[in-house]
Coordinates of C-alpha atoms in Angstrom, one line a residue:
M30 CA 0.2 0.3 -0.2
W31 CA 1.3 3.8 -0.9
E32 CA 2.2 5.7 2.3
P33 CA 0.4 9.7 0.8
D34 CA 3.3 11.3 0.0
C35 CA 4.7 8.2 -1.6
G36 CA 1.5 7.8 -3.8
F37 CA 1.8 12.3 -4.4
A38 CA 5.0 11.5 -5.7
V39 CA 4.3 8.6 -8.1
K40 CA 1.5 10.6 -9.1
N41 CA 3.2 13.4 -10.0
S42 CA 6.1 11.7 -11.7
V43 CA 3.0 10.5 -13.9
R44 CA 1.8 13.8 -14.9
E45 CA 5.0 14.9 -15.3
A46 CA 6.1 12.1 -18.1
W47 CA 3.0 12.9 -19.7
M48 CA 4.1 16.8 -19.9
E49 CA 7.3 16.2 -20.8
L50 CA 6.7 13.8 -23.4
I51 CA 3.7 16.3 -24.6
K52 CA 6.1 19.1 -24.5
N53 CA 9.0 17.0 -26.4
I54 CA 6.6 16.2 -29.6
S55 CA 4.9 19.5 -29.4
T56 CA 8.0 21.8 -29.8
A57 CA 10.0 19.4 -32.4
E58 CA 11.0 21.0 -35.5
Q59 CA 8.6 19.9 -38.0
P60 CA 7.8 17.5 -40.1
Y61 CA 8.5 15.3 -37.3
L62 CA 7.6 11.2 -36.7
F63 CA 7.5 9.4 -33.1
T64 CA 7.6 6.0 -32.8
R65 CA 7.1 4.4 -29.5
H66 CA 4.7 1.9 -27.9
V67 CA 2.6 4.9 -25.9
H68 CA -1.2 4.1 -24.9
F69 CA -3.0 6.8 -26.4
L70 CA -2.9 10.4 -24.7
N71 CA -5.0 13.5 -25.0
F72 CA -2.9 16.3 -25.7
S73 CA -5.7 18.9 -25.6
R74 CA -6.7 17.6 -22.2
F75 CA -3.5 19.3 -21.1
G76 CA -3.3 22.3 -23.4
G77 CA -1.1 20.8 -26.3
D78 CA -1.8 20.4 -29.4
Q79 CA -3.2 17.0 -30.3
P80 CA -1.0 14.5 -32.7
V81 CA -1.8 13.0 -35.7
Y82 CA -2.1 9.6 -33.9
I83 CA -1.5 6.7 -36.6
N84 CA -1.7 3.0 -35.2
I85 CA -1.5 -0.8 -37.2
I86 CA -2.7 -4.1 -35.7
R87 CA -2.5 -7.3 -36.2
D88 CA -4.3 -10.7 -35.5
P89 CA -4.2 -11.1 -31.2
I90 CA -3.6 -14.1 -31.7
N91 CA -1.0 -13.9 -34.6
R92 CA 0.8 -11.4 -31.7
F93 CA 0.9 -13.4 -29.5
L94 CA 2.6 -15.9 -30.8
S95 CA 5.3 -14.2 -32.3
N96 CA 5.4 -12.2 -29.1
Y97 CA 5.6 -15.6 -27.0
F98 CA 8.8 -16.8 -29.3
F99 CA 10.7 -14.2 -29.7
R100 CA 10.7 -13.6 -26.1
R101 CA 12.7 -17.0 -26.4
F102 CA 14.2 -16.6 -29.3
G103 CA 14.8 -14.1 -31.0
D104 CA 15.0 -13.5 -34.7
W105 CA 17.1 -14.4 -37.4
R106 CA 19.4 -12.1 -35.8
G107 CA 20.3 -15.7 -34.2
E108 CA 18.9 -17.8 -30.6
Q109 CA 22.2 -17.1 -29.0
N110 CA 22.1 -13.6 -29.5
H111 CA 19.0 -13.5 -28.3
M112 CA 19.7 -15.6 -25.0
I113 CA 22.6 -13.2 -24.3
R114 CA 20.5 -10.3 -24.1
T115 CA 18.1 -12.5 -21.7
P116 CA 19.9 -13.9 -19.6
N117 CA 17.8 -13.9 -17.1
M118 CA 15.3 -16.3 -18.6
R119 CA 15.4 -19.9 -16.7
Q120 CA 15.9 -22.8 -18.9
E121 CA 12.3 -24.1 -18.0
E122 CA 10.6 -20.8 -19.2
R123 CA 12.3 -20.7 -21.9
Y124 CA 11.3 -23.5 -23.0
L125 CA 8.2 -24.2 -22.0
D126 CA 5.6 -25.3 -24.5
I127 CA 3.5 -23.2 -25.3
N128 CA 0.7 -25.6 -25.3
V129 CA 1.5 -26.0 -21.4
C130 CA 1.2 -22.8 -21.3
I131 CA -1.8 -22.0 -22.5
L132 CA -3.9 -25.2 -21.2
E133 CA -2.7 -24.9 -17.9
N134 CA -2.7 -21.1 -17.4
Y135 CA 0.7 -20.0 -16.8
P136 CA -0.1 -16.4 -16.8
E137 CA 2.0 -15.6 -19.9
C138 CA -1.0 -17.0 -22.0
S139 CA -3.7 -15.6 -19.6
N140 CA -5.2 -12.7 -18.8
P141 CA -4.7 -9.9 -18.5
R142 CA -1.3 -10.6 -19.8
L143 CA -3.3 -11.3 -23.4
F144 CA -5.4 -7.9 -23.2
Y145 CA -2.6 -6.5 -24.9
I146 CA -3.7 -4.0 -27.9
I147 CA -7.1 -2.5 -26.3
P148 CA -5.3 -0.8 -23.3
Y149 CA -2.9 1.3 -25.9
F150 CA -6.1 2.6 -27.7
C151 CA -8.3 3.1 -24.7
G152 CA -5.6 5.7 -23.4
Q153 CA -4.3 5.9 -20.0
H154 CA -6.8 5.6 -17.6
P155 CA -6.1 3.0 -14.7
K156 CA -9.4 0.9 -16.5
C157 CA -7.9 0.7 -19.4
R158 CA -6.4 -2.4 -18.3
E159 CA -8.9 -4.0 -17.2
P160 CA -10.2 -7.3 -19.9
G161 CA -13.7 -5.6 -20.5
E162 CA -16.4 -3.7 -22.7
W163 CA -15.3 -0.5 -21.3
A164 CA -11.7 -0.3 -21.9
L165 CA -12.9 -1.7 -25.8
E166 CA -15.6 0.7 -26.2
R167 CA -13.2 3.8 -25.0
A168 CA -10.9 2.3 -27.5
K169 CA -13.4 2.4 -30.6
M170 CA -14.1 5.5 -29.4
N171 CA -10.7 7.1 -29.5
V172 CA -9.8 5.0 -32.6
N173 CA -13.1 6.7 -34.7
E174 CA -12.2 10.0 -33.0
N175 CA -9.0 10.5 -32.4
F176 CA -7.0 8.6 -35.3
L177 CA -6.3 8.8 -39.0
L178 CA -5.8 5.7 -39.2
V179 CA -6.1 2.4 -37.8
G180 CA -4.8 -0.3 -40.0
I181 CA -3.8 -3.9 -40.2
L182 CA -1.0 -6.0 -40.5
E183 CA -2.0 -8.4 -43.1
E184 CA -2.6 -6.2 -45.4
L185 CA 0.2 -3.2 -44.9
E186 CA 0.8 -3.0 -48.4
D187 CA -2.8 -1.3 -48.3
V188 CA -1.6 0.5 -45.7
L189 CA 1.5 2.1 -46.8
L190 CA -0.3 2.8 -50.3
L191 CA -3.5 5.2 -47.7
L192 CA -0.4 6.5 -45.9
E193 CA 1.3 7.7 -48.5
R194 CA -2.2 9.4 -49.6
F195 CA -2.6 10.9 -46.1
L196 CA 0.7 12.0 -45.3
P197 CA 3.2 12.0 -48.7
H198 CA 5.7 13.9 -47.0
Y199 CA 6.6 10.9 -45.1
F200 CA 5.6 7.9 -46.8
K201 CA 6.1 9.1 -50.3
D202 CA 8.2 6.3 -51.2
H203 CA 7.0 4.2 -48.9
R204 CA 8.1 0.6 -51.3
K205 CA 11.2 0.6 -49.0
L206 CA 9.8 -0.3 -46.4
G207 CA 9.4 -4.3 -45.1
N208 CA 9.8 -6.6 -42.2
L209 CA 12.9 -7.2 -40.5
T210 CA 12.5 -8.7 -37.4
V211 CA 10.9 -12.8 -38.3
T212 CA 10.6 -14.3 -35.1
V213 CA 12.0 -17.8 -34.8
K214 CA 11.0 -21.4 -34.1
K215 CA 7.3 -20.3 -33.6
T216 CA 5.7 -23.7 -33.7
V217 CA 1.6 -23.1 -33.7
P218 CA -0.6 -24.5 -31.3
S219 CA -3.2 -26.9 -30.9
T220 CA -7.2 -26.3 -32.5
E221 CA -7.8 -26.9 -28.7
S222 CA -5.4 -24.5 -27.2
I223 CA -6.4 -21.7 -30.1
Q224 CA -10.2 -22.6 -29.3
I225 CA -9.0 -21.4 -25.8
L226 CA -6.9 -18.5 -27.0
Y227 CA -10.0 -16.9 -29.1
Q228 CA -11.9 -17.3 -25.4
R229 CA -9.6 -15.7 -23.6
M230 CA -9.0 -13.2 -26.3
R231 CA -12.3 -12.6 -27.5
Y232 CA -12.5 -8.7 -26.0
E233 CA -9.3 -8.0 -28.4
Y234 CA -10.8 -10.0 -31.2
E235 CA -13.7 -7.9 -31.2
F236 CA -11.9 -4.5 -30.9
Y237 CA -9.7 -6.3 -34.1
Y238 CA -12.5 -7.2 -36.5
Y239 CA -14.1 -3.4 -35.7
V240 CA -10.7 -2.3 -36.7
K241 CA -11.0 -4.1 -39.7
E242 CA -14.4 -3.3 -40.9
Q243 CA -13.8 0.5 -40.4
F244 CA -10.1 -0.1 -42.4
H245 CA -12.3 -1.9 -45.5
L246 CA -14.2 0.8 -45.3
L247 CA -11.3 3.7 -45.7
K248 CA -10.2 1.2 -48.9
R249 CA -13.5 1.0 -50.3
K250 CA -13.9 5.1 -50.2
F251 CA -10.6 5.8 -51.9
G252 CA -10.9 2.8 -54.2
L253 CA -8.9 0.9 -52.4
R254 CA -10.1 -3.4 -53.0
S255 CA -10.7 -4.8 -49.7
S256 CA -8.9 -7.9 -49.5
N257 CA -9.1 -11.2 -46.8
G258 CA -5.5 -11.0 -46.3
N259 CA -3.7 -13.9 -44.2
S260 CA -5.0 -13.0 -41.0
S261 CA -6.8 -16.3 -39.0
P262 CA -10.3 -16.4 -39.9
R263 CA -13.2 -16.3 -37.6
P264 CA -13.2 -19.6 -35.2
E265 CA -15.7 -21.8 -36.3
F266 CA -16.4 -22.6 -32.6
A267 CA -19.0 -19.8 -30.6
I268 CA -16.6 -16.9 -28.7
P269 CA -18.5 -16.7 -25.8
S270 CA -20.3 -13.0 -24.6
P271 CA -18.9 -10.2 -23.6
L272 CA -18.8 -10.3 -19.3
E273 CA -21.6 -8.0 -17.6
T274 CA -19.0 -5.2 -16.5
E275 CA -20.8 -1.2 -16.0
E276 CA -21.0 1.0 -19.3
P277 CA -18.5 3.2 -20.2
V278 CA -18.2 6.9 -19.1
T279 CA -19.2 10.0 -21.9
E280 CA -16.6 12.5 -21.8
D281 CA -19.0 15.0 -19.5
E282 CA -18.9 11.6 -16.4
E283 CA -15.4 10.8 -17.3
Q284 CA -13.4 11.2 -13.7
D285 CA -11.0 14.0 -13.9
D286 CA -7.0 13.3 -14.2
E287 CA -6.2 14.8 -10.8
K288 CA -9.0 12.5 -9.2
W289 CA -7.9 8.8 -10.8
L290 CA -4.5 8.7 -9.9
E291 CA -5.4 10.1 -6.8
D292 CA -7.3 6.9 -6.5
I293 CA -4.8 5.0 -7.9
Y294 CA -1.9 5.6 -5.3
K295 CA -3.7 5.2 -2.4
R296 CA -4.4 1.5 -3.0

């Protein structure tokens, strides 16, 4: 449990980090492209100019599998090189069979660790880290209102074509871009494991299919033919309905940032 003075210090450090990020991006010499893993931050609420947000997501299970094996074996740069960079990983963890991880409900293969994509779009509110309808709806709202484009990795060429049209100064020679980090030793889990992952990641998939649908609408608007890409098909088995959760708050009902930060660090 945080002591009051400690909580206040941590709360201030979070806000200071936000303000520093906003300042650095807002005052950078233009044109400026900032690429980092950052949960959505509304600059305008802190007196800054809202940047142009773009993002690309991929099939949630494919993303999970790539991350699982990359953590253990790296990419084309070599397994031995990757082991040197992850010296604290125990051998039993490195060589843990992915089916065992999923079927025996290891933390790495369960929620909240599997709830990964939505929080980046949901934002900074602590409820954005909790798998549920609230975070899902907030993420969808931010996609609609605050992102110029959210593309699908399985249709990367079309994403780059749209970015070239929307932001030609940054993407006018996009054909030089490519994937240089192919994960090695990646295996496909069993059908049973895949089904369990779908069930555990149902919110992630609802968000993924929503973004994919919006992306295809945008493609048609600009004359690009939609394709199914190489993403995983919808499962033939039923995905459980979302759990009953409280309704997402509206902008008018949203807690003040100061208030919910205080609540976090009182715990």
